[in-house]
Amino acid sequence: MQRRTLITTTLATLLITGAAWAEDKVLAIVVKGLDNPFFEQINKGCQKWNGENAGTGYTCFYTGPASSADEVGEVQIVQDLLQRPDVAAIAISPSNAPLMAKMLREQAPKIPIMTIDADLSAEDADLRATYLGTDNYLMGVKFAEHLKALKPDGGTVCLQLGNVAAANINARAAGTRDTLSGEKGIERLEGQGGWTEVAGCPVFTNDQADLANQQMADTFVANPDLTAFMLIGGWAQFAPQAYAQVTDQVMDKLKSMSMVIVAGDTLPPQMEALKAGRSHVQVGQRPFEMGYRAPTVMLDLLNGKPVEPVIYTGLDECTQETADSCIGG
């Protein structure tokens, strides 16, 4: 009986959704994974746009694979959307930029394609009409500037990244290393600018909060004299309880600033961690704004209006001293 009810409910949902799409054209936003609270902020922006644009003939539709680690699943979702006549345009946050670009080049979409939050690589930029989101290289620069202000003499550092093929995370890492070293194109810090990446780092979370926290814990144990840990994305902090347990082990060091933590993003649990002394700096993106603006940008593309090839949404730089007033948008 429960199974029959579930099937009936699912079919009803599909019929209702199908009816809505029969009336409206779809402006789709495809994110890396529905398990990441950062992307839920994009969804909230998308839904606000829907609330303000009912009856216009267009609906913002937010989707993605269940897991942020499912790179192939995200590509398949975009490919499926490209086959649907009701989909008018798609905004993509590619988890694996080369894999997504390969599919787009093979499919040669006739509808507008843009990127949001994460871009394709420079050599594949011709596949999208515009990128809406963070200046990720600048975000990495800001990470490094704050770290240098806190630790002007340098030291040892571990960078925590997402997955190997995430272009946005790699751009942040490049901005961080270039700024800490004072040189361009540094692939690994080995004393340049006074900074050295410890053995075993960078670590790659594959966008998984549990793995991110385990990596932090392991790095702290293996490197008791570590100067800085840098979350190039907010992954570990997206699981607040686990993050609290990990940072409990080093709270004396964090309070004395013998070790500092610089992290990406400024979601509410992360700001609570900052206020509690569990990080020293949070450099935040503006995901809600991305989700809210993306449908309008897609409509501009559909209507032939001029759209800049890159649209940056800005950054918020937060320290323990400015935590109550640093969020700008």
Coordinates of C-alpha atoms in Angstrom, one line a residue:
M1 CA 0.0 0.0 0.0
Q2 CA 2.8 2.4 0.9
R3 CA 4.6 1.7 -2.4
R4 CA 1.3 2.2 -4.4
T5 CA 0.8 5.5 -2.6
L6 CA 4.3 6.6 -3.3
I7 CA 4.0 5.7 -7.0
T8 CA 0.6 7.5 -7.2
T9 CA 2.1 10.6 -5.5
T10 CA 5.1 10.6 -7.8
L11 CA 2.9 10.3 -10.9
A12 CA 0.7 13.1 -9.7
T13 CA 3.7 15.3 -9.1
L14 CA 5.0 14.6 -12.6
L15 CA 1.7 15.4 -14.1
I16 CA 1.4 18.7 -12.2
T17 CA 5.0 19.6 -13.1
G18 CA 4.4 18.7 -16.7
A19 CA 1.3 20.8 -16.8
A20 CA 3.1 23.8 -15.4
W21 CA 5.9 23.3 -18.0
A22 CA 3.4 23.0 -20.8
E23 CA 2.3 26.5 -20.0
D24 CA 5.7 28.0 -19.2
K25 CA 9.1 27.8 -20.8
V26 CA 11.8 26.6 -18.5
L27 CA 14.9 28.6 -17.5
A28 CA 16.9 25.9 -15.9
I29 CA 19.7 26.2 -13.3
V30 CA 21.8 23.1 -12.9
V31 CA 24.1 23.0 -9.9
K32 CA 26.8 20.5 -8.9
G33 CA 24.7 18.8 -6.2
L34 CA 21.6 19.2 -4.2
D35 CA 23.4 18.1 -1.1
N36 CA 25.3 21.3 -0.8
P37 CA 23.7 24.1 1.3
F38 CA 25.6 26.7 -0.8
F39 CA 23.5 25.8 -3.8
E40 CA 20.3 25.9 -1.8
Q41 CA 20.9 29.6 -1.6
I42 CA 20.9 29.7 -5.4
N43 CA 17.6 27.9 -5.3
K44 CA 16.2 30.5 -3.0
G45 CA 17.2 33.2 -5.4
C46 CA 15.6 31.2 -8.3
Q47 CA 12.3 30.8 -6.3
K48 CA 12.2 34.5 -5.4
W49 CA 12.5 35.3 -9.1
N50 CA 9.5 32.9 -9.8
G51 CA 7.5 34.7 -7.1
E52 CA 8.1 38.0 -8.8
N53 CA 7.6 36.8 -12.4
A54 CA 4.4 34.6 -12.2
G55 CA 2.4 34.8 -15.5
T56 CA 5.3 35.9 -17.6
G57 CA 5.5 32.6 -19.5
Y58 CA 8.8 31.5 -17.9
T59 CA 9.7 29.5 -14.8
C60 CA 13.0 29.2 -13.1
F61 CA 13.7 25.5 -12.5
Y62 CA 16.5 24.5 -10.1
T63 CA 18.0 21.0 -10.4
G64 CA 21.2 19.0 -10.1
P65 CA 22.4 15.5 -9.1
A66 CA 21.7 14.3 -5.6
S67 CA 25.4 14.2 -4.8
S68 CA 28.0 16.9 -5.6
A69 CA 30.4 14.1 -6.3
D70 CA 28.2 12.9 -9.2
E71 CA 30.0 14.7 -12.0
V72 CA 28.6 12.3 -14.7
G73 CA 25.1 12.7 -13.3
E74 CA 25.3 16.5 -13.7
V75 CA 26.4 16.2 -17.3
Q76 CA 23.5 13.7 -18.0
I77 CA 21.0 16.1 -16.4
V78 CA 22.1 18.9 -18.7
Q79 CA 22.0 16.6 -21.7
D80 CA 18.5 15.5 -20.9
L81 CA 17.4 19.1 -20.5
L82 CA 18.8 19.9 -24.0
Q83 CA 16.4 17.3 -25.5
R84 CA 13.3 19.0 -24.0
P85 CA 11.3 21.4 -26.1
D86 CA 10.1 23.4 -23.1
V87 CA 13.6 24.3 -21.9
A88 CA 14.4 27.8 -23.3
A89 CA 17.9 28.3 -21.7
I90 CA 20.2 26.7 -19.2
A91 CA 22.6 28.1 -16.5
I92 CA 25.2 25.5 -15.4
S93 CA 27.6 25.3 -12.5
P94 CA 29.9 22.6 -13.9
S95 CA 31.5 20.3 -11.4
N96 CA 33.8 18.8 -14.0
A97 CA 34.4 21.6 -16.5
P98 CA 36.2 19.5 -19.2
L99 CA 33.6 16.8 -19.1
M100 CA 30.7 19.3 -19.3
A101 CA 32.4 21.1 -22.2
K102 CA 32.9 17.9 -24.1
M103 CA 29.2 17.1 -23.9
L104 CA 28.2 20.7 -24.9
R105 CA 30.6 20.6 -27.9
E106 CA 29.1 17.3 -29.0
Q107 CA 25.5 18.4 -28.6
A108 CA 26.0 21.9 -30.0
P109 CA 22.9 23.4 -28.2
K110 CA 20.6 25.7 -30.1
I111 CA 19.4 27.4 -26.9
P112 CA 21.4 29.9 -24.8
I113 CA 23.8 28.3 -22.4
M114 CA 25.5 30.3 -19.6
T115 CA 27.5 29.3 -16.5
I116 CA 26.8 30.2 -13.0
D117 CA 29.0 30.0 -9.8
A118 CA 31.6 27.9 -11.7
D119 CA 32.8 28.6 -15.3
L120 CA 34.2 26.5 -18.1
S121 CA 37.9 26.7 -18.7
A122 CA 39.2 29.5 -20.9
E123 CA 39.6 27.3 -24.0
D124 CA 35.9 26.3 -23.7
A125 CA 34.5 29.7 -23.0
D126 CA 33.0 29.8 -26.5
L127 CA 30.5 27.2 -25.4
R128 CA 28.7 29.6 -23.1
A129 CA 27.2 33.1 -23.6
T130 CA 28.2 34.5 -20.2
Y131 CA 29.4 33.6 -16.8
L132 CA 27.5 34.9 -13.7
G133 CA 29.2 34.5 -10.4
T134 CA 32.3 35.1 -8.4
D135 CA 35.6 36.3 -9.6
N136 CA 37.3 33.2 -8.2
Y137 CA 40.9 34.3 -8.8
L138 CA 40.2 37.5 -6.8
M139 CA 38.6 35.4 -4.1
G140 CA 41.9 33.5 -3.8
V141 CA 43.8 36.7 -3.7
K142 CA 41.6 37.9 -0.8
F143 CA 42.2 34.6 1.1
A144 CA 45.9 35.2 0.8
E145 CA 45.8 38.9 1.7
H146 CA 44.0 38.2 4.9
L147 CA 46.4 35.3 5.7
K148 CA 49.4 37.5 5.1
A149 CA 48.0 40.2 7.4
L150 CA 47.5 37.6 10.1
K151 CA 50.8 35.8 9.6
P152 CA 53.2 38.3 7.9
D153 CA 56.2 36.0 8.6
G154 CA 54.8 33.1 6.6
G155 CA 54.9 29.5 7.7
T156 CA 53.3 26.2 6.7
V157 CA 49.9 25.9 5.1
C158 CA 47.4 23.3 3.8
L159 CA 45.0 24.2 1.1
Q160 CA 41.7 22.2 1.0
L161 CA 40.2 22.1 -2.5
G162 CA 37.1 20.6 -4.0
N163 CA 37.6 18.2 -7.0
V164 CA 40.5 18.2 -9.4
A165 CA 38.5 19.4 -12.4
A166 CA 36.5 22.3 -10.7
A167 CA 37.7 25.4 -12.6
N168 CA 36.3 27.8 -10.0
I169 CA 38.2 26.1 -7.1
N170 CA 41.4 25.9 -9.1
A171 CA 41.2 29.6 -9.9
R172 CA 40.9 30.4 -6.2
A173 CA 43.9 28.2 -5.5
A174 CA 45.9 30.0 -8.2
G175 CA 45.0 33.4 -6.7
T176 CA 46.0 32.2 -3.3
R177 CA 49.3 30.8 -4.3
D178 CA 50.2 33.7 -6.6
T179 CA 49.5 36.2 -3.8
L180 CA 51.3 34.3 -1.0
S181 CA 54.3 33.7 -3.2
G182 CA 54.5 37.0 -5.0
E183 CA 54.9 35.1 -8.2
K184 CA 52.6 34.1 -11.0
G185 CA 51.8 30.5 -11.9
I186 CA 53.0 28.8 -8.8
E187 CA 51.7 25.2 -8.7
R188 CA 52.9 24.5 -5.2
L189 CA 54.3 26.7 -2.4
E190 CA 57.8 25.5 -1.5
G191 CA 59.1 28.5 0.4
Q192 CA 58.2 31.2 -2.0
G193 CA 57.1 34.3 0.0
G194 CA 57.8 32.4 3.2
W195 CA 55.1 29.9 2.7
T196 CA 55.4 26.1 2.3
E197 CA 52.6 23.6 1.7
V198 CA 52.9 20.6 4.0
A199 CA 53.2 17.1 2.8
G200 CA 49.9 15.5 1.8
C201 CA 48.4 18.9 0.8
P202 CA 46.5 20.1 -1.0
V203 CA 43.6 17.8 -0.1
F204 CA 40.6 17.3 -2.3
T205 CA 37.1 17.0 -0.7
N206 CA 35.1 16.0 -3.8
D207 CA 32.6 18.5 -2.3
Q208 CA 31.9 16.1 0.6
A209 CA 31.5 17.7 4.0
D210 CA 32.3 14.5 6.0
L211 CA 35.5 13.9 4.0
A212 CA 36.5 17.6 4.4
N213 CA 36.3 17.4 8.2
Q214 CA 38.2 14.1 8.3
Q215 CA 40.9 15.7 6.2
M216 CA 41.1 18.6 8.5
A217 CA 41.4 16.4 11.6
D218 CA 44.1 14.2 9.9
T219 CA 46.1 17.3 8.8
F220 CA 46.0 18.7 12.3
V221 CA 47.3 15.5 13.8
A222 CA 50.1 15.0 11.2
N223 CA 51.2 18.7 11.4
P224 CA 51.1 19.9 15.0
D225 CA 53.0 23.1 14.1
L226 CA 50.8 24.0 11.1
T227 CA 50.5 27.8 10.6
A228 CA 47.4 27.9 8.5
F229 CA 44.6 25.8 7.1
M230 CA 42.7 27.3 4.2
L231 CA 39.3 26.0 3.2
I232 CA 39.2 27.2 -0.4
G233 CA 35.5 26.3 -0.3
G234 CA 33.3 26.0 2.8
W235 CA 32.8 22.2 2.7
A236 CA 33.8 21.3 6.3
Q237 CA 31.8 24.1 7.7
F238 CA 28.7 22.9 5.9
A239 CA 28.5 20.2 8.6
P240 CA 28.6 22.5 11.7
Q241 CA 28.6 19.8 14.4
A242 CA 31.4 17.8 12.8
Y243 CA 33.4 21.0 12.1
A244 CA 33.0 22.0 15.8
Q245 CA 34.3 18.7 16.9
V246 CA 37.3 19.0 14.6
T247 CA 38.1 22.5 15.7
D248 CA 37.6 21.7 19.4
Q249 CA 40.9 19.7 19.1
V250 CA 42.8 22.9 18.2
M251 CA 40.9 25.6 19.9
D252 CA 43.8 26.7 22.0
K253 CA 45.9 27.2 18.9
L254 CA 43.0 29.1 17.2
K255 CA 42.6 31.4 20.2
S256 CA 46.3 32.1 20.5
M257 CA 46.5 32.4 16.7
S258 CA 49.4 30.1 16.5
M259 CA 47.3 28.5 13.8
V260 CA 44.7 30.4 11.7
I261 CA 41.9 29.2 9.5
V262 CA 40.8 31.1 6.4
A263 CA 37.7 29.8 4.7
G264 CA 35.4 30.4 1.8
D265 CA 31.7 31.4 2.0
T266 CA 29.5 33.1 4.6
L267 CA 26.4 31.0 5.1
P268 CA 24.8 31.3 8.5
P269 CA 26.5 28.3 10.1
Q270 CA 29.8 29.5 8.9
M271 CA 29.3 33.0 10.3
E272 CA 28.4 31.4 13.7
A273 CA 31.7 29.4 13.4
L274 CA 33.6 32.7 12.8
K275 CA 31.9 34.4 15.8
A276 CA 32.8 31.4 17.9
G277 CA 36.5 31.7 17.0
R278 CA 36.5 28.5 14.9
S279 CA 37.8 30.5 11.9
H280 CA 39.6 33.8 11.6
V281 CA 38.4 35.0 8.1
Q282 CA 35.5 34.1 5.9
V283 CA 35.5 35.3 2.3
G284 CA 31.9 35.0 1.0
Q285 CA 30.3 34.7 -2.3
R286 CA 26.7 35.8 -3.1
P287 CA 24.8 32.7 -4.2
F288 CA 21.3 34.0 -3.6
E289 CA 22.1 36.9 -6.0
M290 CA 23.4 34.4 -8.5
G291 CA 20.1 32.4 -8.4
Y292 CA 18.0 35.5 -8.5
R293 CA 19.8 37.2 -11.4
A294 CA 20.3 34.1 -13.6
P295 CA 16.8 33.9 -15.0
T296 CA 16.8 37.5 -16.1
V297 CA 20.2 37.1 -17.7
M298 CA 18.8 34.0 -19.6
L299 CA 15.8 36.1 -20.8
D300 CA 18.1 38.8 -22.0
L301 CA 20.1 36.2 -24.0
L302 CA 16.8 34.8 -25.4
N303 CA 15.7 38.3 -26.4
G304 CA 18.9 39.2 -28.1
K305 CA 19.8 41.9 -25.5
P306 CA 23.5 42.6 -25.0
V307 CA 25.0 40.7 -22.1
E308 CA 28.6 41.0 -20.9
P309 CA 30.7 37.8 -21.2
V310 CA 31.4 37.9 -17.5
I311 CA 29.1 39.2 -14.7
Y312 CA 30.7 39.3 -11.3
T313 CA 28.4 39.2 -8.2
G314 CA 31.0 40.5 -5.6
L315 CA 32.6 39.2 -2.4
D316 CA 32.1 39.7 1.3
E317 CA 35.2 39.8 3.5
C318 CA 34.5 38.9 7.1
T319 CA 36.7 38.8 10.2
Q320 CA 35.9 38.1 13.8
E321 CA 35.9 41.8 14.4
T322 CA 33.5 42.6 11.5
A323 CA 31.3 39.5 11.6
D324 CA 28.1 41.5 12.5
S325 CA 28.3 43.9 9.6
C326 CA 30.4 42.4 6.8
I327 CA 27.7 40.9 4.6
G328 CA 27.0 43.3 1.8
G329 CA 24.6 41.4 -0.4

